[in-house]
PDB file of C-alpha atoms and ligand atoms in Angstrom:
ATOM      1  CA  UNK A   1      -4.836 -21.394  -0.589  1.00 97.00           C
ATOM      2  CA  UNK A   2      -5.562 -21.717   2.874  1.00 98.00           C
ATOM      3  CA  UNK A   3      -3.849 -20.342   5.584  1.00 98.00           C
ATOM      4  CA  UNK A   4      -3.906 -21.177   9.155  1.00 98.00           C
ATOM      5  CA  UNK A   5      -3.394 -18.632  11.997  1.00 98.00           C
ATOM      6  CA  UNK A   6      -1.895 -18.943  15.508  1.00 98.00           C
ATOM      7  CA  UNK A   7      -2.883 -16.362  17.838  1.00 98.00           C
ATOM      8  CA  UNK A   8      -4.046 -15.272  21.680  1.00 97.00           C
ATOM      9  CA  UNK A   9      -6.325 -12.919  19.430  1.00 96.00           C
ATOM     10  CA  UNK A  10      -7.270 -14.681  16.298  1.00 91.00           C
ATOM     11  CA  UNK A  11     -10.498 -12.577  15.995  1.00 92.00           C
ATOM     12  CA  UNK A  12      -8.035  -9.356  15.226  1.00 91.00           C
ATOM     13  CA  UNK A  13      -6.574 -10.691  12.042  1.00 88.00           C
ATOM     14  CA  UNK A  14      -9.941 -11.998  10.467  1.00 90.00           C
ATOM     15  CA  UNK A  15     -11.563  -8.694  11.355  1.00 93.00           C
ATOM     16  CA  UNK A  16      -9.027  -7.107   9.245  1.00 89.00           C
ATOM     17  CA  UNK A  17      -8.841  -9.994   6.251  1.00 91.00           C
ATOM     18  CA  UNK A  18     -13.045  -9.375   6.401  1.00 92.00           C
ATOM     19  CA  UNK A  19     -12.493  -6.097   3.707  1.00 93.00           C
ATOM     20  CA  UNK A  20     -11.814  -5.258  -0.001  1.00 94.00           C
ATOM     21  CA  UNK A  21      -9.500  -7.768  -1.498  1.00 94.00           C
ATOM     22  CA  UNK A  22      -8.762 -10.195   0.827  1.00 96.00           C
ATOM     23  CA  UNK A  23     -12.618 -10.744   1.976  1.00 96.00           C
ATOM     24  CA  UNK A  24     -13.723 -10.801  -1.415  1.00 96.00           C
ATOM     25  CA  UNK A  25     -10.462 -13.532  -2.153  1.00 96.00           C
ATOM     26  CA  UNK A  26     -12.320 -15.126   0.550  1.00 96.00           C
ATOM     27  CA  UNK A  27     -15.949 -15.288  -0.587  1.00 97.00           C
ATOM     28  CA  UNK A  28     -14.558 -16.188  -4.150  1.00 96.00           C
ATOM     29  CA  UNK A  29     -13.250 -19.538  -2.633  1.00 97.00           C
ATOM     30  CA  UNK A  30      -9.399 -18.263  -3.449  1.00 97.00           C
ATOM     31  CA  UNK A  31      -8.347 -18.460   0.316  1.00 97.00           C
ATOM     32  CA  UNK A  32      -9.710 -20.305   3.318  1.00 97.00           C
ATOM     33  CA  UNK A  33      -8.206 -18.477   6.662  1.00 97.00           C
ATOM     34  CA  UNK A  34      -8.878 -20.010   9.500  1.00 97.00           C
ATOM     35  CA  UNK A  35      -8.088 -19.118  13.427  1.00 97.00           C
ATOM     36  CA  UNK A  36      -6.677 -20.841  16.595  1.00 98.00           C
ATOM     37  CA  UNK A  37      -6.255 -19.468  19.795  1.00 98.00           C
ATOM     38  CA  UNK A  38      -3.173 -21.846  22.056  1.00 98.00           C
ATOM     39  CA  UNK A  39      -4.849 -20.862  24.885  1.00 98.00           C
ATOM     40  CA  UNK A  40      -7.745 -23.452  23.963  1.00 98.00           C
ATOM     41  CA  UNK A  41      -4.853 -25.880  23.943  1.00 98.00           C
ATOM     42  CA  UNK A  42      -3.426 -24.741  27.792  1.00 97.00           C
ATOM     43  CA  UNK A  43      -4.325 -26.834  30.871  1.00 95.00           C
ATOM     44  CA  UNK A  44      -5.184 -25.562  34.024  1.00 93.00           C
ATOM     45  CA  UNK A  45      -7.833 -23.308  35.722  1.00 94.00           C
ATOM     46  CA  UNK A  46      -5.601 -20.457  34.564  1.00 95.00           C
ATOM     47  CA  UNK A  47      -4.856 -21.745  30.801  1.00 97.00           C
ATOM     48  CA  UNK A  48      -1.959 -20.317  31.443  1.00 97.00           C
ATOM     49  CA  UNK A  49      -0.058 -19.470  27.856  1.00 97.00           C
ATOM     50  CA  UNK A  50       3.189 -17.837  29.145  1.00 96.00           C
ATOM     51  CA  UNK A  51       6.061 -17.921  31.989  1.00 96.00           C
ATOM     52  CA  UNK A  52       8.695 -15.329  32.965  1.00 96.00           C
ATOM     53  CA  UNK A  53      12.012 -16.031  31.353  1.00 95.00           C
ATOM     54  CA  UNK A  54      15.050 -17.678  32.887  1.00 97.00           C
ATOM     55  CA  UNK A  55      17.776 -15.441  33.202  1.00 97.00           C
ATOM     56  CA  UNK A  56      15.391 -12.484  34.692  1.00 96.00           C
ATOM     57  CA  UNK A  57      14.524  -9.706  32.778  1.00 93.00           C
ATOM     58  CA  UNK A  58      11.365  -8.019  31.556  1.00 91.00           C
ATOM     59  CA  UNK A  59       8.261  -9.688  29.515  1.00 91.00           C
ATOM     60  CA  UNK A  60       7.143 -13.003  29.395  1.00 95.00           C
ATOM     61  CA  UNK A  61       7.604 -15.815  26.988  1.00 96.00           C
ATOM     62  CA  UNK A  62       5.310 -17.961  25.403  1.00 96.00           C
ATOM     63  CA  UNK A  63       4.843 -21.222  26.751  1.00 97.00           C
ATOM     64  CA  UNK A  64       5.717 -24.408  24.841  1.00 98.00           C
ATOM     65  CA  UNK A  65       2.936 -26.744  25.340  1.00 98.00           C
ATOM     66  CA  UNK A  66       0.140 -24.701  24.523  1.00 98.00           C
ATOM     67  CA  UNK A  67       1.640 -24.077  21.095  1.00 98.00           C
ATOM     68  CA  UNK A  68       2.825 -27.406  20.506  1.00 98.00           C
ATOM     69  CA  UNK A  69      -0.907 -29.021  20.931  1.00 98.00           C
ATOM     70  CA  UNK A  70      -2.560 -25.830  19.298  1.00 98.00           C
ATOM     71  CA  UNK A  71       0.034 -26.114  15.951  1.00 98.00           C
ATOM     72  CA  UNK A  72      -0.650 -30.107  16.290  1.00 98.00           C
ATOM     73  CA  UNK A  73      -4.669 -29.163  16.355  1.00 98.00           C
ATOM     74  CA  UNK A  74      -3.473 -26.713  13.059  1.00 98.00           C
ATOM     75  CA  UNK A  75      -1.904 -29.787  10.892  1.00 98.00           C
ATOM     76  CA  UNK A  76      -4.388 -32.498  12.065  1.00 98.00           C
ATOM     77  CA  UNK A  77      -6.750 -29.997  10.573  1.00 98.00           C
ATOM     78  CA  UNK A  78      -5.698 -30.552   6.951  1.00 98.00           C
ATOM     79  CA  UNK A  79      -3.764 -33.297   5.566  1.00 97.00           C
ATOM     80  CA  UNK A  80      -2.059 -30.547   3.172  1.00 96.00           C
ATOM     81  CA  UNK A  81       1.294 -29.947   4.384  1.00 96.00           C
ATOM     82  CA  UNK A  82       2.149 -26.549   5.952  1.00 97.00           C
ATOM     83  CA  UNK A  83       5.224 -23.916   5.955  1.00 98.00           C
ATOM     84  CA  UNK A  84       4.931 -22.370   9.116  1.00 98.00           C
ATOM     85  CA  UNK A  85       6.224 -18.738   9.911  1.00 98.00           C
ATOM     86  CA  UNK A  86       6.900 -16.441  12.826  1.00 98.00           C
ATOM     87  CA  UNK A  87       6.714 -13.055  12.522  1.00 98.00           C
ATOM     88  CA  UNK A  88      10.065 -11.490  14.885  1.00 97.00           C
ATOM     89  CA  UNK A  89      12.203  -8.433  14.601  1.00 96.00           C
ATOM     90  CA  UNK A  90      14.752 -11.149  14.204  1.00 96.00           C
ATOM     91  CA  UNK A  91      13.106 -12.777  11.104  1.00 97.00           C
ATOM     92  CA  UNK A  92      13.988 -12.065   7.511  1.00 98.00           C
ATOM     93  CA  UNK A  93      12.379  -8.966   5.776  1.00 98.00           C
ATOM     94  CA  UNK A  94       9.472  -9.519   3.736  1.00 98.00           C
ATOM     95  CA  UNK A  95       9.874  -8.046   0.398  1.00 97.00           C
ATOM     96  CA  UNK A  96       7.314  -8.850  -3.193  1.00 95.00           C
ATOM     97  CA  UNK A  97       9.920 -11.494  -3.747  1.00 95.00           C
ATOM     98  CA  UNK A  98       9.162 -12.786  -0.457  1.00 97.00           C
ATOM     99  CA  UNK A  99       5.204 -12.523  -0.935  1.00 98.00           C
ATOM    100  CA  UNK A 100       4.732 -14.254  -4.559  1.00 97.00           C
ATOM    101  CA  UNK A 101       7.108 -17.273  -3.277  1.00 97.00           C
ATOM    102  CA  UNK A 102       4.610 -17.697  -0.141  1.00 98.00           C
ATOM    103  CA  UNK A 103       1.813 -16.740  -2.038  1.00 98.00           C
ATOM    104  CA  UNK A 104       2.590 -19.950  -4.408  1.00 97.00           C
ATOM    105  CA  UNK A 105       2.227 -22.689  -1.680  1.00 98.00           C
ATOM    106  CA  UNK A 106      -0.963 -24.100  -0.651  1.00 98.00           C
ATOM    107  CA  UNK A 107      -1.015 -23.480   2.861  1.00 98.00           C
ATOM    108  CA  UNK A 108       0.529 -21.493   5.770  1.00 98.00           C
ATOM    109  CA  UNK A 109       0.621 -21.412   9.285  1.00 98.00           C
ATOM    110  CA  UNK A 110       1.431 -17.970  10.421  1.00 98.00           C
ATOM    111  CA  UNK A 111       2.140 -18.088  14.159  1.00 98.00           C
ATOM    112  CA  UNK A 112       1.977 -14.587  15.960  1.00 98.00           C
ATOM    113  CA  UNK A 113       3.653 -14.497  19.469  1.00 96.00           C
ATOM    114  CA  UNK A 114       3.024 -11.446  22.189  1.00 86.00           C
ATOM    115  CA  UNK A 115       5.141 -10.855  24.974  1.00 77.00           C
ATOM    116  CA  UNK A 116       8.444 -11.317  24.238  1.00 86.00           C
ATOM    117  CA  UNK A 117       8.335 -13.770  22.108  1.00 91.00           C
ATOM    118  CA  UNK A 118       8.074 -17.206  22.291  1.00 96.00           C
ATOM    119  CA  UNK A 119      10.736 -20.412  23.464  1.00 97.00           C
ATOM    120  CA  UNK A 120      13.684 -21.148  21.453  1.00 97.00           C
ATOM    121  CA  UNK A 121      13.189 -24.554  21.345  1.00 98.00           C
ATOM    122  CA  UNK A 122       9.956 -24.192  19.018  1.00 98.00           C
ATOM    123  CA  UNK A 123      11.204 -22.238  16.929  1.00 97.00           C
ATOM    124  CA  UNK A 124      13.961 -24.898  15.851  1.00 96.00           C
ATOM    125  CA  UNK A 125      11.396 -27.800  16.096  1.00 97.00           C
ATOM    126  CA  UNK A 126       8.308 -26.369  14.822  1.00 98.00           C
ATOM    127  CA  UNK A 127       8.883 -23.365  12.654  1.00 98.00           C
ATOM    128  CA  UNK A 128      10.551 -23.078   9.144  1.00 98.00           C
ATOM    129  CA  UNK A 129      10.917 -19.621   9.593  1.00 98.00           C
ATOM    130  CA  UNK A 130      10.653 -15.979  10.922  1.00 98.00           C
ATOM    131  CA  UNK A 131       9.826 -13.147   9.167  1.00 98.00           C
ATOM    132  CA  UNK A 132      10.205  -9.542   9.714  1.00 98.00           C
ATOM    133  CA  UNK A 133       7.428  -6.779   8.733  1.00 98.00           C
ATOM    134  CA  UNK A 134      10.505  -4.164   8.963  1.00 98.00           C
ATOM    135  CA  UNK A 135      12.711  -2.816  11.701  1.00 97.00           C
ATOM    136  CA  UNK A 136      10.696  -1.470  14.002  1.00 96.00           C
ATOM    137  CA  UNK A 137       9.087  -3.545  17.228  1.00 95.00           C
ATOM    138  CA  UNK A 138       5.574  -4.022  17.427  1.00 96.00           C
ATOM    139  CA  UNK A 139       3.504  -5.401  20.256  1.00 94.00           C
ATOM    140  CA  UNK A 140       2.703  -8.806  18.466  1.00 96.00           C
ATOM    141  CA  UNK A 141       2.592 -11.000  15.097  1.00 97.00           C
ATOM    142  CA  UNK A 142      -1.059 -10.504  14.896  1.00 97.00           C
ATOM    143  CA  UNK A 143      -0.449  -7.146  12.247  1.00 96.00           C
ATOM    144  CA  UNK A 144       2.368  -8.497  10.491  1.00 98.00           C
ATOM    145  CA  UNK A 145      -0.320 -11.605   9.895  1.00 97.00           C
ATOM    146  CA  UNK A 146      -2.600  -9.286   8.478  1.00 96.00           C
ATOM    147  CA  UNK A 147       0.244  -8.090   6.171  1.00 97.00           C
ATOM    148  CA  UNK A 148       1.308 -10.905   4.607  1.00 98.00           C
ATOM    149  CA  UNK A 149      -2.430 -12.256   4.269  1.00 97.00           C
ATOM    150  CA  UNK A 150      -3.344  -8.956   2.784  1.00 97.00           C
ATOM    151  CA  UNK A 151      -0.047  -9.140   0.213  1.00 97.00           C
ATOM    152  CA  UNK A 152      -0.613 -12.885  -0.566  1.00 98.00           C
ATOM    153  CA  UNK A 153      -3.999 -12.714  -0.888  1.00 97.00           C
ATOM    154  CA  UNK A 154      -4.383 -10.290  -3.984  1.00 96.00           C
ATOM    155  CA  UNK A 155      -2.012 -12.479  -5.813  1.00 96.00           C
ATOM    156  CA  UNK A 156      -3.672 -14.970  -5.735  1.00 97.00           C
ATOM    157  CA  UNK A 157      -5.154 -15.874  -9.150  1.00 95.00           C
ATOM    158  CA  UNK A 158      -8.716 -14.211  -9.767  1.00 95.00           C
ATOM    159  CA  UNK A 159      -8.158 -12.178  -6.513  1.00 95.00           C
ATOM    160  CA  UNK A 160      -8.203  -8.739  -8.557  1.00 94.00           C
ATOM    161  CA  UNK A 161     -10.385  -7.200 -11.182  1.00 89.00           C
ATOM    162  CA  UNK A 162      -8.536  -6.381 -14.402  1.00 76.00           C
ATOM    163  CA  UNK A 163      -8.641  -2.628 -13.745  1.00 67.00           C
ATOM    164  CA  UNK A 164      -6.403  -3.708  -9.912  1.00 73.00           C
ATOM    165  CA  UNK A 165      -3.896  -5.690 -12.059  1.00 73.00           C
ATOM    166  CA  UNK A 166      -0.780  -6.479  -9.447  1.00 70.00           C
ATOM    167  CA  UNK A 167       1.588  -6.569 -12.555  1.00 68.00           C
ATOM    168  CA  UNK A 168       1.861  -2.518 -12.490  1.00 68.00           C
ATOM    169  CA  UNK A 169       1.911  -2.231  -9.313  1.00 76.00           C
ATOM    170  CA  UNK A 170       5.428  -1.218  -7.271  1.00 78.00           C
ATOM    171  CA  UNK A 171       7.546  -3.968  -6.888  1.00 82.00           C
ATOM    172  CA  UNK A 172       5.724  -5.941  -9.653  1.00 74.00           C
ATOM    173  CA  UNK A 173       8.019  -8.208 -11.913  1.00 67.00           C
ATOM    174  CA  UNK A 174       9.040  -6.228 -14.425  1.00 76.00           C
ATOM    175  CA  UNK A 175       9.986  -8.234 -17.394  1.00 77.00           C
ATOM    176  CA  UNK A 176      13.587  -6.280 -16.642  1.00 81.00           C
ATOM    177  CA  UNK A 177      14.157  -7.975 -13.822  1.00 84.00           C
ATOM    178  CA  UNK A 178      14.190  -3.974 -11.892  1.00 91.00           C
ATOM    179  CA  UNK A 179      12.240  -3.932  -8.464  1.00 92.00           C
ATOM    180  CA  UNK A 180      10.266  -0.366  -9.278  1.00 95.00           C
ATOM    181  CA  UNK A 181       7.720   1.948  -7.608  1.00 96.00           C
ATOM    182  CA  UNK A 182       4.984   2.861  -9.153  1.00 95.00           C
ATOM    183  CA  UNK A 183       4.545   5.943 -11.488  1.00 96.00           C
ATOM    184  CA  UNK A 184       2.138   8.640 -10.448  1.00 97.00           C
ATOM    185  CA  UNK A 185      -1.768   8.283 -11.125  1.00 96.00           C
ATOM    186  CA  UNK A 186      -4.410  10.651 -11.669  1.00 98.00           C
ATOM    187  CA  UNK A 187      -8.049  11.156 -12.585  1.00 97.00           C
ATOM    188  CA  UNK A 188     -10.674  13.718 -13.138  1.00 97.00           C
ATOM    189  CA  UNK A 189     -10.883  16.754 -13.112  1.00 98.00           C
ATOM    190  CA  UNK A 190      -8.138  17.704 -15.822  1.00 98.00           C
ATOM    191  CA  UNK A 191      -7.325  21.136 -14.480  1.00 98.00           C
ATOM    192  CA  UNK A 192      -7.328  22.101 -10.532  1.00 98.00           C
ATOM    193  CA  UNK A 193      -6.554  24.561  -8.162  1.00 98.00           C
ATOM    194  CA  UNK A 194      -3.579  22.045  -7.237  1.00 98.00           C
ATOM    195  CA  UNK A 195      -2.379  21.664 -11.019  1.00 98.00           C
ATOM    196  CA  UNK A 196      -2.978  19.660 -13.839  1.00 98.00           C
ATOM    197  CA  UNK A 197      -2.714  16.838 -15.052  1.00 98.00           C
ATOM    198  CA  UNK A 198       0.258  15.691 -17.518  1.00 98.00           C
ATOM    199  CA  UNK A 199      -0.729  16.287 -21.258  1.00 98.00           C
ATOM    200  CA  UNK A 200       0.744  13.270 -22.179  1.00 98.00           C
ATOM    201  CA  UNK A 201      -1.671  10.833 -20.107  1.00 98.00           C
ATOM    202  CA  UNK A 202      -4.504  12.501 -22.050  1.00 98.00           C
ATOM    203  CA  UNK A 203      -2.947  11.689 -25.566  1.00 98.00           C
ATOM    204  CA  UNK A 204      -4.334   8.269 -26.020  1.00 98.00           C
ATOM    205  CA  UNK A 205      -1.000   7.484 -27.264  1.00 98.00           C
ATOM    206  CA  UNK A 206      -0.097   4.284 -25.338  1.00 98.00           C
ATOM    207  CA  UNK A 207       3.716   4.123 -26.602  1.00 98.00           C
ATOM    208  CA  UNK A 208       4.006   7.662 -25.136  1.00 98.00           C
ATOM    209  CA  UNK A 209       1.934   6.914 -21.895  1.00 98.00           C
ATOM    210  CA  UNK A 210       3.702   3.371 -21.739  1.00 97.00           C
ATOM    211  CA  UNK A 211       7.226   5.837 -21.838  1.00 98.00           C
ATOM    212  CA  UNK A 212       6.301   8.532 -19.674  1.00 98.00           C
ATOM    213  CA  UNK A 213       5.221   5.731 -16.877  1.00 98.00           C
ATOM    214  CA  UNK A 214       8.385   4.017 -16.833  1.00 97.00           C
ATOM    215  CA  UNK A 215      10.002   7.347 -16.664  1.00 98.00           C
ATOM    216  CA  UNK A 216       8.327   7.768 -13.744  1.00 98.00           C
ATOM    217  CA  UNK A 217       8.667   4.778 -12.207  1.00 97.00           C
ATOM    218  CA  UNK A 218      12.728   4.821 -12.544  1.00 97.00           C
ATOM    219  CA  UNK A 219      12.952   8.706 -11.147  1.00 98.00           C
ATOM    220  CA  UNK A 220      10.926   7.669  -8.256  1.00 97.00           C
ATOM    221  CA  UNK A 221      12.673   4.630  -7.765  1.00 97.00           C
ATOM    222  CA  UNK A 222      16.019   6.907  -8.491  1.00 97.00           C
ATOM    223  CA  UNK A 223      14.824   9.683  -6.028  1.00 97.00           C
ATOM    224  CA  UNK A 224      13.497   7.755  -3.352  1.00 97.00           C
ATOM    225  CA  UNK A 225      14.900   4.357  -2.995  1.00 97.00           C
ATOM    226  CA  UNK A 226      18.734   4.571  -4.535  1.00 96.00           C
ATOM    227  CA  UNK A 227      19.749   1.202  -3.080  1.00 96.00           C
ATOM    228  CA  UNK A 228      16.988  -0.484  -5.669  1.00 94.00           C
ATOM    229  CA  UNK A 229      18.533   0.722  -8.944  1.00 95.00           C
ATOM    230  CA  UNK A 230      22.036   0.391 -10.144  1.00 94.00           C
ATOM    231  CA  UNK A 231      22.471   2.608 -12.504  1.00 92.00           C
ATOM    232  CA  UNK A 232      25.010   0.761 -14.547  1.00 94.00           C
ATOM    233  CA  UNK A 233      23.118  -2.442 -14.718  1.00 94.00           C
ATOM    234  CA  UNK A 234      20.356  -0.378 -16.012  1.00 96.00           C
ATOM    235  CA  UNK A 235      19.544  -1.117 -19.983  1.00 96.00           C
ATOM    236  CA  UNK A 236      20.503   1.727 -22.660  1.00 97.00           C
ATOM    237  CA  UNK A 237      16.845   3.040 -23.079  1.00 97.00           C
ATOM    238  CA  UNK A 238      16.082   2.954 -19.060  1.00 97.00           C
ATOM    239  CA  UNK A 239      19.051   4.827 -18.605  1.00 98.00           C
ATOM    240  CA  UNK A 240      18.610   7.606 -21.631  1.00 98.00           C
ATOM    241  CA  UNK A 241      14.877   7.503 -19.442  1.00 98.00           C
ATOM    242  CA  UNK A 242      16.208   8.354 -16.176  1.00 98.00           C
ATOM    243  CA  UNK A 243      18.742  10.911 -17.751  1.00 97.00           C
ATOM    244  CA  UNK A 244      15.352  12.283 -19.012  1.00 98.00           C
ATOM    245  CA  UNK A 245      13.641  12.149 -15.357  1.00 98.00           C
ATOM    246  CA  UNK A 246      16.479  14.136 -13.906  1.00 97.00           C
ATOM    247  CA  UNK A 247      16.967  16.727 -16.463  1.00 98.00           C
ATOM    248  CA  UNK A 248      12.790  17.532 -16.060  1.00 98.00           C
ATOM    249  CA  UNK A 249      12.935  16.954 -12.250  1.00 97.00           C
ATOM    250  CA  UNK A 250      15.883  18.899 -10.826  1.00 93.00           C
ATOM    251  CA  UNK A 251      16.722  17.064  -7.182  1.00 84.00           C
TER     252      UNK A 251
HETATM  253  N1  ADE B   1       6.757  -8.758  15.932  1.00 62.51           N
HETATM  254  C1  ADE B   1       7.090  -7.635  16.555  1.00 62.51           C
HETATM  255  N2  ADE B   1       7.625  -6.753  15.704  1.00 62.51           N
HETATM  256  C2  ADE B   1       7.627  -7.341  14.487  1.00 62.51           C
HETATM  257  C3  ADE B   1       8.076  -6.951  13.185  1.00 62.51           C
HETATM  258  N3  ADE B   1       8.623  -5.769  12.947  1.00 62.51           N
HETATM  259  N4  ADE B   1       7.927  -7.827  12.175  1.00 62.51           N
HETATM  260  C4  ADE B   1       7.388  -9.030  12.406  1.00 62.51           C
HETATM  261  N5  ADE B   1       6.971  -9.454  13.605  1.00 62.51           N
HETATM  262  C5  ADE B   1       7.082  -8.623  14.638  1.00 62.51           C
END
């Protein structure tokens, strides 16, 4: 996959794709990121890459031209085609859902504004569309662009080790169709000032760990995100679970 990205600091976001998973997705030939900076692309002394906005008002907003010529740079770059996003406040949320549908195209073009924000008009000719990290503001796209390289990355196929496998993981597609956390982990030593750890994950009996997990994962799910699980739509045996959960785990 490779995966093209538009920003005034380009440098930031392969810094942070440079570790763990997504630099050794990287090295294994899995993903090819590459960076472009629009202010290569602007004219003038000043390469000038934004303008105050009409109307008045505070910020700046990113300049057309610059962007148009830099994304043009982008796709004469690669004949592949490219689905090209901008991260906003305004843009849709990224969820997993989200992440394995971009994570199955070839290439993307992940365009990170500053200021505040960037001209309407390229956004209708030249993006397909704008997502959203989460409802907060932050001072750019360049972290968001880390995100979604970071989440797209380890899906890729051959991007994790069998012991990192993004099946178990929370959100992971659950054969249920249920959008879970994850269940609790632990590891040596067995018994600690801060507790110990539960018997059942030291039976070797896979049914019962494979049980207890999903317990888990549904009274987490339950506890901390309600608006993920509906109860009702829930299948006889993940209910009788979560009726289990609750009972052990008073709220
Ligand atoms: N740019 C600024 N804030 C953002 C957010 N929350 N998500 C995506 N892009 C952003």
């Amino acid at each position: 996959m490779r995966i093209d990205v538009v920003s005034l600091f380009p440098e930031f976001v392969a810094q942070m794709a440079g570790h763990g998973v997504v630099g050794r997705a990287q090295e294994r030939g899995l993903l090819a990121l590459h960076g472009w900076n629009p202010r290569d692309h602007a004219e003038g002394n000043y390469r000038r890459v934004d303008d105050r906005p009409f109307g008045g008002g505070p910020g700046m907003v990113m300049l057309l031209d610059p962007l148009l010529a830099c994304l043009e740079a982008v796709r004469a770059a690669d004949p592949a085609p490219a689905h090209v996003i901008h991260f906003s406040p305004q843009g849709r949320p990224l969820d997993q859902a989200k992440v394995r549908e971009l994570a199955g195209r070839d290439r993307l073009v992940l365009l990170c504004s500053r200021y505040e924000g960037v001209d309407e008009r390229l956004l209708a000719a030249a993006v397909d569309e704008e997502v959203s990290i989460g409802d907060y503001v932050l001072s750019g796209g360049e972290l968001p662009a880390a995100v979604l390289v970071d989440a797209v990355a380890r899906l890729q196929p051959g991007a994790l080790n069998d012991a990192e496998s993004a099946a178990q993981d929370s959100f992971g597609e659950d054969p249920s169709g249920l959008r879970l956390l994850d269940c609790p982990h632990y590891t040596r030593p067995v018994e600690h000032a801060l507790g110990s750890v539960p018997e059942v994950l030291l039976s070797g009996n896979h049914a019962a760990i494979a049980r207890w997990r999903r317990k888990q994962a549904l009274g987490r799910t339950w506890t901390r995100r309600p608006e993920l699980l509906d109860r009702d739509a829930l299948s006889a045996g993940d209910r009788a679970l979560l009726d289990e959960f609750l009972a052990e785990n008073p709220l």
